PDB file of C-alpha atoms in Angstrom:
ATOM      1  CA  UNK H   1     -69.664  -6.518 -67.949  1.00 51.00           C
ATOM      2  CA  UNK H   2     -67.648  -9.746 -67.760  1.00 47.00           C
ATOM      3  CA  UNK H   3     -69.566 -13.003 -68.222  1.00 51.00           C
ATOM      4  CA  UNK H   4     -70.467 -14.771 -64.976  1.00 51.00           C
ATOM      5  CA  UNK H   5     -68.308 -17.798 -65.708  1.00 53.00           C
ATOM      6  CA  UNK H   6     -65.316 -15.525 -66.378  1.00 52.00           C
ATOM      7  CA  UNK H   7     -65.914 -13.770 -63.062  1.00 61.00           C
ATOM      8  CA  UNK H   8     -66.049 -17.123 -61.278  1.00 62.00           C
ATOM      9  CA  UNK H   9     -62.767 -18.169 -62.893  1.00 62.00           C
ATOM     10  CA  UNK H  10     -61.130 -14.931 -61.748  1.00 56.00           C
ATOM     11  CA  UNK H  11     -62.343 -15.498 -58.172  1.00 59.00           C
ATOM     12  CA  UNK H  12     -61.087 -19.083 -58.258  1.00 57.00           C
ATOM     13  CA  UNK H  13     -57.648 -17.992 -59.493  1.00 56.00           C
ATOM     14  CA  UNK H  14     -57.479 -15.418 -56.688  1.00 55.00           C
ATOM     15  CA  UNK H  15     -58.492 -18.030 -54.115  1.00 54.00           C
ATOM     16  CA  UNK H  16     -55.825 -20.488 -55.284  1.00 53.00           C
ATOM     17  CA  UNK H  17     -53.185 -17.740 -55.336  1.00 48.00           C
ATOM     18  CA  UNK H  18     -54.006 -16.722 -51.762  1.00 55.00           C
ATOM     19  CA  UNK H  19     -53.980 -20.367 -50.624  1.00 50.00           C
ATOM     20  CA  UNK H  20     -50.555 -20.954 -52.165  1.00 50.00           C
ATOM     21  CA  UNK H  21     -49.270 -17.727 -50.652  1.00 48.00           C
ATOM     22  CA  UNK H  22     -50.498 -18.757 -47.212  1.00 51.00           C
ATOM     23  CA  UNK H  23     -48.935 -22.220 -47.558  1.00 46.00           C
ATOM     24  CA  UNK H  24     -45.588 -20.761 -48.583  1.00 46.00           C
ATOM     25  CA  UNK H  25     -45.628 -18.390 -45.621  1.00 49.00           C
ATOM     26  CA  UNK H  26     -46.426 -21.210 -43.183  1.00 45.00           C
ATOM     27  CA  UNK H  27     -43.630 -23.310 -44.658  1.00 45.00           C
ATOM     28  CA  UNK H  28     -41.218 -20.362 -44.381  1.00 44.00           C
ATOM     29  CA  UNK H  29     -42.098 -19.811 -40.719  1.00 45.00           C
ATOM     30  CA  UNK H  30     -41.747 -23.502 -39.979  1.00 43.00           C
ATOM     31  CA  UNK H  31     -38.352 -23.673 -41.679  1.00 43.00           C
ATOM     32  CA  UNK H  32     -37.176 -20.740 -39.576  1.00 39.00           C
ATOM     33  CA  UNK H  33     -38.447 -22.356 -36.380  1.00 42.00           C
ATOM     34  CA  UNK H  34     -37.081 -25.775 -37.279  1.00 44.00           C
ATOM     35  CA  UNK H  35     -33.590 -24.434 -37.639  1.00 45.00           C
ATOM     36  CA  UNK H  36     -32.647 -25.560 -33.814  1.00 44.00           C
ATOM     37  CA  UNK H  37     -31.105 -29.264 -29.553  1.00 42.00           C
ATOM     38  CA  UNK H  38     -29.269 -31.043 -31.885  1.00 42.00           C
ATOM     39  CA  UNK H  39     -26.348 -32.574 -34.609  1.00 38.00           C
ATOM     40  CA  UNK H  40     -27.144 -32.683 -34.462  1.00 38.00           C
ATOM     41  CA  UNK H  41     -28.491 -31.855 -33.075  1.00 38.00           C
ATOM     42  CA  UNK H  42     -31.708 -30.546 -29.801  1.00 41.00           C
ATOM     43  CA  UNK H  43     -31.358 -30.499 -34.505  1.00 36.00           C
ATOM     44  CA  UNK H  44     -31.233 -28.320 -35.735  1.00 37.00           C
ATOM     45  CA  UNK H  45     -32.662 -27.675 -37.304  1.00 36.00           C
ATOM     46  CA  UNK H  46     -31.624 -25.898 -42.352  1.00 33.00           C
ATOM     47  CA  UNK H  47     -31.092 -22.600 -41.037  1.00 32.00           C
ATOM     48  CA  UNK H  48     -29.952 -24.192 -37.965  1.00 35.00           C
ATOM     49  CA  UNK H  49     -26.418 -24.525 -38.736  1.00 34.00           C
ATOM     50  CA  UNK H  50     -26.237 -25.442 -42.317  1.00 31.00           C
ATOM     51  CA  UNK H  51     -25.125 -28.857 -41.652  1.00 33.00           C
ATOM     52  CA  UNK H  52     -25.908 -29.909 -38.226  1.00 36.00           C
ATOM     53  CA  UNK H  53     -28.245 -31.063 -35.577  1.00 38.00           C
ATOM     54  CA  UNK H  54     -29.963 -28.923 -32.094  1.00 43.00           C
ATOM     55  CA  UNK H  55     -32.297 -28.709 -31.145  1.00 51.00           C
ATOM     56  CA  UNK H  56     -31.714 -27.419 -34.039  1.00 44.00           C
ATOM     57  CA  UNK H  57     -29.004 -29.974 -34.680  1.00 46.00           C
ATOM     58  CA  UNK H  58     -26.855 -29.066 -37.503  1.00 43.00           C
ATOM     59  CA  UNK H  59     -26.009 -32.087 -39.551  1.00 40.00           C
ATOM     60  CA  UNK H  60     -24.300 -32.747 -42.827  1.00 40.00           C
ATOM     61  CA  UNK H  61     -27.526 -32.245 -44.755  1.00 41.00           C
ATOM     62  CA  UNK H  62     -28.159 -28.899 -43.183  1.00 39.00           C
ATOM     63  CA  UNK H  63     -30.849 -29.663 -40.663  1.00 38.00           C
ATOM     64  CA  UNK H  64     -30.945 -29.137 -36.971  1.00 44.00           C
ATOM     65  CA  UNK H  65     -32.850 -29.549 -33.794  1.00 43.00           C
ATOM     66  CA  UNK H  66     -36.152 -27.907 -34.312  1.00 37.00           C
ATOM     67  CA  UNK H  67     -38.823 -26.664 -32.033  1.00 35.00           C
ATOM     68  CA  UNK H  68     -41.025 -29.681 -32.345  1.00 29.00           C
ATOM     69  CA  UNK H  69     -41.006 -33.278 -31.293  1.00 28.00           C
ATOM     70  CA  UNK H  70     -43.554 -36.024 -31.878  1.00 26.00           C
ATOM     71  CA  UNK H  71     -44.002 -39.653 -31.127  1.00 27.00           C
ATOM     72  CA  UNK H  72     -40.802 -41.619 -31.291  1.00 31.00           C
ATOM     73  CA  UNK H  73     -40.046 -43.093 -34.702  1.00 33.00           C
ATOM     74  CA  UNK H  74     -39.678 -46.823 -35.160  1.00 35.00           C
ATOM     75  CA  UNK H  75     -36.366 -48.020 -33.755  1.00 38.00           C
ATOM     76  CA  UNK H  76     -35.712 -49.987 -36.944  1.00 41.00           C
ATOM     77  CA  UNK H  77     -35.352 -46.837 -39.037  1.00 47.00           C
ATOM     78  CA  UNK H  78     -31.646 -47.214 -39.754  1.00 58.00           C
ATOM     79  CA  UNK H  79     -31.809 -46.637 -43.503  1.00 60.00           C
ATOM     80  CA  UNK H  80     -29.616 -43.770 -44.589  1.00 73.00           C
ATOM     81  CA  UNK H  81     -26.662 -44.542 -42.336  1.00 87.00           C
ATOM     82  CA  UNK H  82     -23.289 -43.719 -43.823  1.00 90.00           C
ATOM     83  CA  UNK H  83     -19.728 -44.469 -42.806  1.00 93.00           C
ATOM     84  CA  UNK H  84     -18.588 -46.710 -39.969  1.00 95.00           C
ATOM     85  CA  UNK H  85     -20.865 -46.152 -36.991  1.00 97.00           C
ATOM     86  CA  UNK H  86     -19.506 -47.198 -33.559  1.00 97.00           C
ATOM     87  CA  UNK H  87     -21.132 -50.403 -32.337  1.00 97.00           C
ATOM     88  CA  UNK H  88     -24.192 -49.953 -30.143  1.00 96.00           C
ATOM     89  CA  UNK H  89     -22.727 -52.619 -27.854  1.00 97.00           C
ATOM     90  CA  UNK H  90     -20.125 -50.183 -26.528  1.00 98.00           C
ATOM     91  CA  UNK H  91     -22.592 -48.724 -24.019  1.00 97.00           C
ATOM     92  CA  UNK H  92     -23.415 -52.215 -22.695  1.00 95.00           C
ATOM     93  CA  UNK H  93     -26.859 -51.096 -21.548  1.00 95.00           C
ATOM     94  CA  UNK H  94     -25.224 -49.371 -18.600  1.00 98.00           C
ATOM     95  CA  UNK H  95     -25.099 -45.884 -17.105  1.00 98.00           C
ATOM     96  CA  UNK H  96     -21.927 -43.953 -17.951  1.00 98.00           C
ATOM     97  CA  UNK H  97     -20.684 -40.915 -16.055  1.00 98.00           C
ATOM     98  CA  UNK H  98     -18.025 -38.341 -16.785  1.00 98.00           C
ATOM     99  CA  UNK H  99     -17.394 -34.678 -17.374  1.00 98.00           C
ATOM    100  CA  UNK H 100     -17.407 -32.041 -20.074  1.00 98.00           C
ATOM    101  CA  UNK H 101     -15.147 -29.033 -19.595  1.00 98.00           C
ATOM    102  CA  UNK H 102     -15.801 -25.777 -21.450  1.00 98.00           C
ATOM    103  CA  UNK H 103     -13.316 -22.895 -21.703  1.00 98.00           C
ATOM    104  CA  UNK H 104     -11.098 -24.638 -19.138  1.00 98.00           C
ATOM    105  CA  UNK H 105     -13.169 -23.377 -16.209  1.00 97.00           C
ATOM    106  CA  UNK H 106     -16.726 -24.647 -16.657  1.00 98.00           C
ATOM    107  CA  UNK H 107     -16.947 -28.279 -15.602  1.00 98.00           C
ATOM    108  CA  UNK H 108     -20.168 -30.138 -16.254  1.00 98.00           C
ATOM    109  CA  UNK H 109     -20.879 -33.520 -14.715  1.00 98.00           C
ATOM    110  CA  UNK H 110     -22.601 -35.721 -17.316  1.00 98.00           C
ATOM    111  CA  UNK H 111     -24.467 -39.007 -17.369  1.00 98.00           C
ATOM    112  CA  UNK H 112     -25.198 -41.091 -20.481  1.00 98.00           C
ATOM    113  CA  UNK H 113     -28.021 -43.648 -20.555  1.00 98.00           C
ATOM    114  CA  UNK H 114     -26.751 -46.753 -22.349  1.00 98.00           C
ATOM    115  CA  UNK H 115     -30.039 -48.558 -21.749  1.00 98.00           C
ATOM    116  CA  UNK H 116     -32.519 -46.006 -23.090  1.00 98.00           C
ATOM    117  CA  UNK H 117     -30.283 -44.813 -25.939  1.00 98.00           C
ATOM    118  CA  UNK H 118     -27.695 -47.551 -26.608  1.00 98.00           C
ATOM    119  CA  UNK H 119     -26.671 -46.404 -30.086  1.00 98.00           C
ATOM    120  CA  UNK H 120     -26.343 -42.707 -29.279  1.00 98.00           C
ATOM    121  CA  UNK H 121     -24.623 -43.403 -25.956  1.00 98.00           C
ATOM    122  CA  UNK H 122     -22.152 -45.723 -27.707  1.00 98.00           C
ATOM    123  CA  UNK H 123     -21.355 -43.050 -30.289  1.00 98.00           C
ATOM    124  CA  UNK H 124     -20.775 -40.421 -27.604  1.00 98.00           C
ATOM    125  CA  UNK H 125     -18.617 -42.773 -25.531  1.00 98.00           C
ATOM    126  CA  UNK H 126     -16.501 -43.613 -28.575  1.00 98.00           C
ATOM    127  CA  UNK H 127     -16.078 -39.958 -29.575  1.00 98.00           C
ATOM    128  CA  UNK H 128     -15.101 -38.939 -26.043  1.00 98.00           C
ATOM    129  CA  UNK H 129     -12.607 -41.784 -25.758  1.00 98.00           C
ATOM    130  CA  UNK H 130     -11.032 -40.733 -29.049  1.00 97.00           C
ATOM    131  CA  UNK H 131     -10.897 -37.096 -27.823  1.00 97.00           C
ATOM    132  CA  UNK H 132     -12.872 -35.994 -30.856  1.00 97.00           C
ATOM    133  CA  UNK H 133     -14.610 -33.184 -28.996  1.00 97.00           C
ATOM    134  CA  UNK H 134     -11.545 -31.539 -27.494  1.00 97.00           C
ATOM    135  CA  UNK H 135     -10.944 -28.255 -29.284  1.00 96.00           C
ATOM    136  CA  UNK H 136     -14.353 -28.142 -30.968  1.00 96.00           C
ATOM    137  CA  UNK H 137     -16.691 -25.244 -30.280  1.00 96.00           C
ATOM    138  CA  UNK H 138     -20.251 -24.723 -29.133  1.00 97.00           C
ATOM    139  CA  UNK H 139     -21.476 -22.733 -32.113  1.00 97.00           C
ATOM    140  CA  UNK H 140     -25.150 -22.165 -31.374  1.00 97.00           C
ATOM    141  CA  UNK H 141     -27.020 -20.735 -28.447  1.00 97.00           C
ATOM    142  CA  UNK H 142     -30.782 -20.372 -28.074  1.00 96.00           C
ATOM    143  CA  UNK H 143     -32.292 -18.553 -25.120  1.00 93.00           C
ATOM    144  CA  UNK H 144     -35.878 -17.466 -25.669  1.00 89.00           C
ATOM    145  CA  UNK H 145     -39.299 -18.515 -24.443  1.00 87.00           C
ATOM    146  CA  UNK H 146     -39.534 -22.330 -24.329  1.00 87.00           C
ATOM    147  CA  UNK H 147     -36.320 -22.595 -26.365  1.00 91.00           C
ATOM    148  CA  UNK H 148     -33.070 -22.830 -24.390  1.00 96.00           C
ATOM    149  CA  UNK H 149     -30.000 -24.793 -25.427  1.00 97.00           C
ATOM    150  CA  UNK H 150     -26.311 -24.723 -26.278  1.00 98.00           C
ATOM    151  CA  UNK H 151     -25.334 -26.767 -29.345  1.00 97.00           C
ATOM    152  CA  UNK H 152     -21.843 -28.226 -29.637  1.00 98.00           C
ATOM    153  CA  UNK H 153     -19.739 -30.842 -31.360  1.00 97.00           C
ATOM    154  CA  UNK H 154     -19.405 -29.926 -35.038  1.00 94.00           C
ATOM    155  CA  UNK H 155     -16.020 -30.842 -36.479  1.00 92.00           C
ATOM    156  CA  UNK H 156     -15.563 -27.462 -38.151  1.00 92.00           C
ATOM    157  CA  UNK H 157     -16.892 -25.406 -35.263  1.00 88.00           C
ATOM    158  CA  UNK H 158     -19.625 -23.718 -37.300  1.00 89.00           C
ATOM    159  CA  UNK H 159     -22.329 -26.368 -37.449  1.00 90.00           C
ATOM    160  CA  UNK H 160     -20.727 -28.333 -40.283  1.00 90.00           C
ATOM    161  CA  UNK H 161     -18.431 -31.342 -40.408  1.00 90.00           C
ATOM    162  CA  UNK H 162     -18.605 -34.681 -38.639  1.00 91.00           C
ATOM    163  CA  UNK H 163     -16.549 -37.795 -37.869  1.00 94.00           C
ATOM    164  CA  UNK H 164     -17.213 -39.494 -41.191  1.00 94.00           C
ATOM    165  CA  UNK H 165     -20.497 -41.182 -40.313  1.00 96.00           C
ATOM    166  CA  UNK H 166     -24.200 -40.521 -39.840  1.00 96.00           C
ATOM    167  CA  UNK H 167     -26.551 -42.773 -37.950  1.00 97.00           C
ATOM    168  CA  UNK H 168     -30.012 -43.628 -36.668  1.00 96.00           C
ATOM    169  CA  UNK H 169     -32.431 -44.624 -35.323  1.00 95.00           C
ATOM    170  CA  UNK H 170     -33.801 -41.986 -32.983  1.00 97.00           C
ATOM    171  CA  UNK H 171     -33.996 -43.262 -29.408  1.00 98.00           C
ATOM    172  CA  UNK H 172     -35.621 -42.205 -26.158  1.00 98.00           C
ATOM    173  CA  UNK H 173     -37.545 -39.330 -27.789  1.00 98.00           C
ATOM    174  CA  UNK H 174     -39.995 -37.436 -25.524  1.00 97.00           C
ATOM    175  CA  UNK H 175     -43.436 -38.071 -26.994  1.00 94.00           C
ATOM    176  CA  UNK H 176     -44.765 -34.760 -25.689  1.00 95.00           C
ATOM    177  CA  UNK H 177     -41.878 -32.687 -27.091  1.00 95.00           C
ATOM    178  CA  UNK H 178     -40.785 -31.555 -23.624  1.00 96.00           C
ATOM    179  CA  UNK H 179     -37.020 -31.491 -22.987  1.00 98.00           C
ATOM    180  CA  UNK H 180     -36.227 -30.814 -19.363  1.00 97.00           C
ATOM    181  CA  UNK H 181     -33.472 -28.514 -18.185  1.00 97.00           C
ATOM    182  CA  UNK H 182     -30.200 -30.419 -18.075  1.00 98.00           C
ATOM    183  CA  UNK H 183     -31.102 -32.811 -20.896  1.00 98.00           C
ATOM    184  CA  UNK H 184     -28.362 -33.809 -23.341  1.00 98.00           C
ATOM    185  CA  UNK H 185     -29.807 -34.650 -26.754  1.00 98.00           C
ATOM    186  CA  UNK H 186     -28.426 -35.428 -30.198  1.00 98.00           C
ATOM    187  CA  UNK H 187     -28.782 -32.832 -32.932  1.00 97.00           C
ATOM    188  CA  UNK H 188     -29.705 -33.991 -36.406  1.00 95.00           C
ATOM    189  CA  UNK H 189     -30.872 -32.989 -39.859  1.00 92.00           C
ATOM    190  CA  UNK H 190     -34.214 -33.766 -41.459  1.00 90.00           C
ATOM    191  CA  UNK H 191     -33.655 -37.544 -41.578  1.00 92.00           C
ATOM    192  CA  UNK H 192     -33.820 -39.796 -38.480  1.00 93.00           C
ATOM    193  CA  UNK H 193     -30.484 -41.219 -39.668  1.00 94.00           C
ATOM    194  CA  UNK H 194     -28.725 -37.850 -39.902  1.00 95.00           C
ATOM    195  CA  UNK H 195     -27.368 -37.851 -36.344  1.00 97.00           C
ATOM    196  CA  UNK H 196     -23.611 -37.334 -36.265  1.00 96.00           C
ATOM    197  CA  UNK H 197     -21.347 -35.723 -33.657  1.00 97.00           C
ATOM    198  CA  UNK H 198     -23.415 -32.713 -32.636  1.00 97.00           C
ATOM    199  CA  UNK H 199     -25.390 -32.561 -29.430  1.00 98.00           C
ATOM    200  CA  UNK H 200     -27.196 -29.911 -27.452  1.00 98.00           C
ATOM    201  CA  UNK H 201     -27.439 -29.163 -23.759  1.00 98.00           C
ATOM    202  CA  UNK H 202     -30.853 -27.919 -22.661  1.00 98.00           C
ATOM    203  CA  UNK H 203     -30.230 -24.961 -20.350  1.00 97.00           C
ATOM    204  CA  UNK H 204     -33.903 -24.331 -19.552  1.00 96.00           C
ATOM    205  CA  UNK H 205     -37.099 -26.334 -20.025  1.00 96.00           C
ATOM    206  CA  UNK H 206     -37.616 -26.456 -23.784  1.00 96.00           C
ATOM    207  CA  UNK H 207     -40.489 -27.454 -26.069  1.00 94.00           C
ATOM    208  CA  UNK H 208     -39.636 -28.959 -29.465  1.00 93.00           C
ATOM    209  CA  UNK H 209     -42.375 -29.782 -31.970  1.00 89.00           C
ATOM    210  CA  UNK H 210     -42.909 -33.559 -31.880  1.00 90.00           C
ATOM    211  CA  UNK H 211     -44.227 -33.598 -35.447  1.00 90.00           C
ATOM    212  CA  UNK H 212     -40.682 -33.387 -36.827  1.00 87.00           C
ATOM    213  CA  UNK H 213     -39.712 -36.673 -35.159  1.00 93.00           C
ATOM    214  CA  UNK H 214     -37.969 -35.249 -32.111  1.00 96.00           C
ATOM    215  CA  UNK H 215     -34.430 -35.745 -30.833  1.00 98.00           C
ATOM    216  CA  UNK H 216     -32.638 -38.579 -29.097  1.00 98.00           C
ATOM    217  CA  UNK H 217     -32.185 -37.922 -25.387  1.00 98.00           C
ATOM    218  CA  UNK H 218     -28.840 -39.547 -24.620  1.00 98.00           C
ATOM    219  CA  UNK H 219     -28.286 -38.324 -21.081  1.00 98.00           C
ATOM    220  CA  UNK H 220     -28.242 -35.376 -18.722  1.00 98.00           C
ATOM    221  CA  UNK H 221     -26.038 -32.838 -17.007  1.00 98.00           C
ATOM    222  CA  UNK H 222     -25.704 -33.767 -13.343  1.00 98.00           C
ATOM    223  CA  UNK H 223     -23.732 -30.743 -12.106  1.00 98.00           C
ATOM    224  CA  UNK H 224     -22.299 -27.418 -13.236  1.00 98.00           C
ATOM    225  CA  UNK H 225     -25.296 -26.172 -15.238  1.00 98.00           C
ATOM    226  CA  UNK H 226     -25.735 -22.949 -13.188  1.00 98.00           C
ATOM    227  CA  UNK H 227     -22.121 -22.062 -13.954  1.00 98.00           C
ATOM    228  CA  UNK H 228     -22.689 -22.614 -17.685  1.00 98.00           C
ATOM    229  CA  UNK H 229     -25.738 -20.373 -17.592  1.00 97.00           C
ATOM    230  CA  UNK H 230     -23.908 -17.669 -15.633  1.00 97.00           C
ATOM    231  CA  UNK H 231     -20.765 -17.646 -17.775  1.00 98.00           C
ATOM    232  CA  UNK H 232     -22.178 -18.330 -21.256  1.00 98.00           C
ATOM    233  CA  UNK H 233     -25.956 -18.365 -21.649  1.00 96.00           C
ATOM    234  CA  UNK H 234     -26.636 -15.197 -19.663  1.00 95.00           C
ATOM    235  CA  UNK H 235     -24.102 -13.250 -21.744  1.00 96.00           C
ATOM    236  CA  UNK H 236     -26.341 -13.465 -24.780  1.00 96.00           C
ATOM    237  CA  UNK H 237     -26.076 -14.165 -28.497  1.00 96.00           C
ATOM    238  CA  UNK H 238     -23.674 -12.272 -30.742  1.00 94.00           C
ATOM    239  CA  UNK H 239     -25.832 -12.046 -33.871  1.00 90.00           C
ATOM    240  CA  UNK H 240     -29.254 -13.673 -33.431  1.00 92.00           C
ATOM    241  CA  UNK H 241     -30.860 -15.174 -36.518  1.00 89.00           C
ATOM    242  CA  UNK H 242     -34.543 -15.120 -37.388  1.00 87.00           C
ATOM    243  CA  UNK H 243     -35.298 -17.855 -34.871  1.00 87.00           C
ATOM    244  CA  UNK H 244     -33.448 -15.989 -32.110  1.00 89.00           C
ATOM    245  CA  UNK H 245     -30.504 -18.389 -31.933  1.00 94.00           C
ATOM    246  CA  UNK H 246     -26.924 -17.790 -32.983  1.00 96.00           C
ATOM    247  CA  UNK H 247     -23.292 -17.841 -31.939  1.00 96.00           C
ATOM    248  CA  UNK H 248     -22.777 -17.278 -28.189  1.00 97.00           C
ATOM    249  CA  UNK H 249     -21.443 -13.838 -27.278  1.00 97.00           C
ATOM    250  CA  UNK H 250     -18.872 -15.690 -25.163  1.00 98.00           C
ATOM    251  CA  UNK H 251     -16.819 -17.936 -27.456  1.00 97.00           C
ATOM    252  CA  UNK H 252     -17.191 -21.439 -26.035  1.00 98.00           C
ATOM    253  CA  UNK H 253     -14.791 -24.325 -26.668  1.00 97.00           C
ATOM    254  CA  UNK H 254     -14.817 -27.889 -25.344  1.00 98.00           C
ATOM    255  CA  UNK H 255     -11.441 -28.202 -23.643  1.00 98.00           C
ATOM    256  CA  UNK H 256     -11.867 -31.608 -22.042  1.00 98.00           C
ATOM    257  CA  UNK H 257     -14.166 -34.630 -21.809  1.00 98.00           C
ATOM    258  CA  UNK H 258     -14.108 -37.859 -19.789  1.00 98.00           C
ATOM    259  CA  UNK H 259     -16.386 -40.877 -19.573  1.00 98.00           C
ATOM    260  CA  UNK H 260     -16.427 -44.167 -17.645  1.00 97.00           C
ATOM    261  CA  UNK H 261     -18.932 -46.893 -16.889  1.00 96.00           C
ATOM    262  CA  UNK H 262     -20.643 -46.427 -13.557  1.00 88.00           C
ATOM    263  CA  UNK H 263     -19.752 -49.045 -10.986  1.00 76.00           C
TER     264      UNK H 263
END
């Protein structure tokens, strides 16, 4: 018979092994879930688009918009920026309106909030003016319980690539993690300063875990969302990943974008 202290040591080793195993499994499940809305993000989202934001946003560092969102981070968290970020003064604290055309025949009316999200709105305005988005694809679709969005805006069309910069801070983040249908948010990676060019359009009320920091809400779709749902979202996902998101069955390309300050 083994000595009592040896038996206790064996039980303790088993307990620690089971605890580590449980922790690893929880981390694995969370990584899978966090791969979502936005640049991106919305973010991812590392499985989210290996490089992007959405809610899962797929950003350069491989994160994305995830299914969680917590209290908004401090607005001063700009550390980690890279490249030349468009000035936050572009938005002028005003409301901007315009359109986003997909596949030539889906026209979405959009509105950007330069007051609530001045930095993100300024970036989007600058990218639209420079016609950065025209010809890029919407590479990720999510359409499951409490998780509905279309992620767009990566330079390479697959969740990777950007315009040569990454920025923060996060702005106008829902503290309760609730992203209403029609919301436009910025996808990102794991860092608050990993926002780039990717964004996600929330096609149905979506819950994103606030504990990951959440996603910048930059604006909303004001018209055309039913058409997007009918022609893209409802057609399904070509090859769903573990989190249920993936490339849309209907290939979706941004074919036009306009923006102007509201009078």
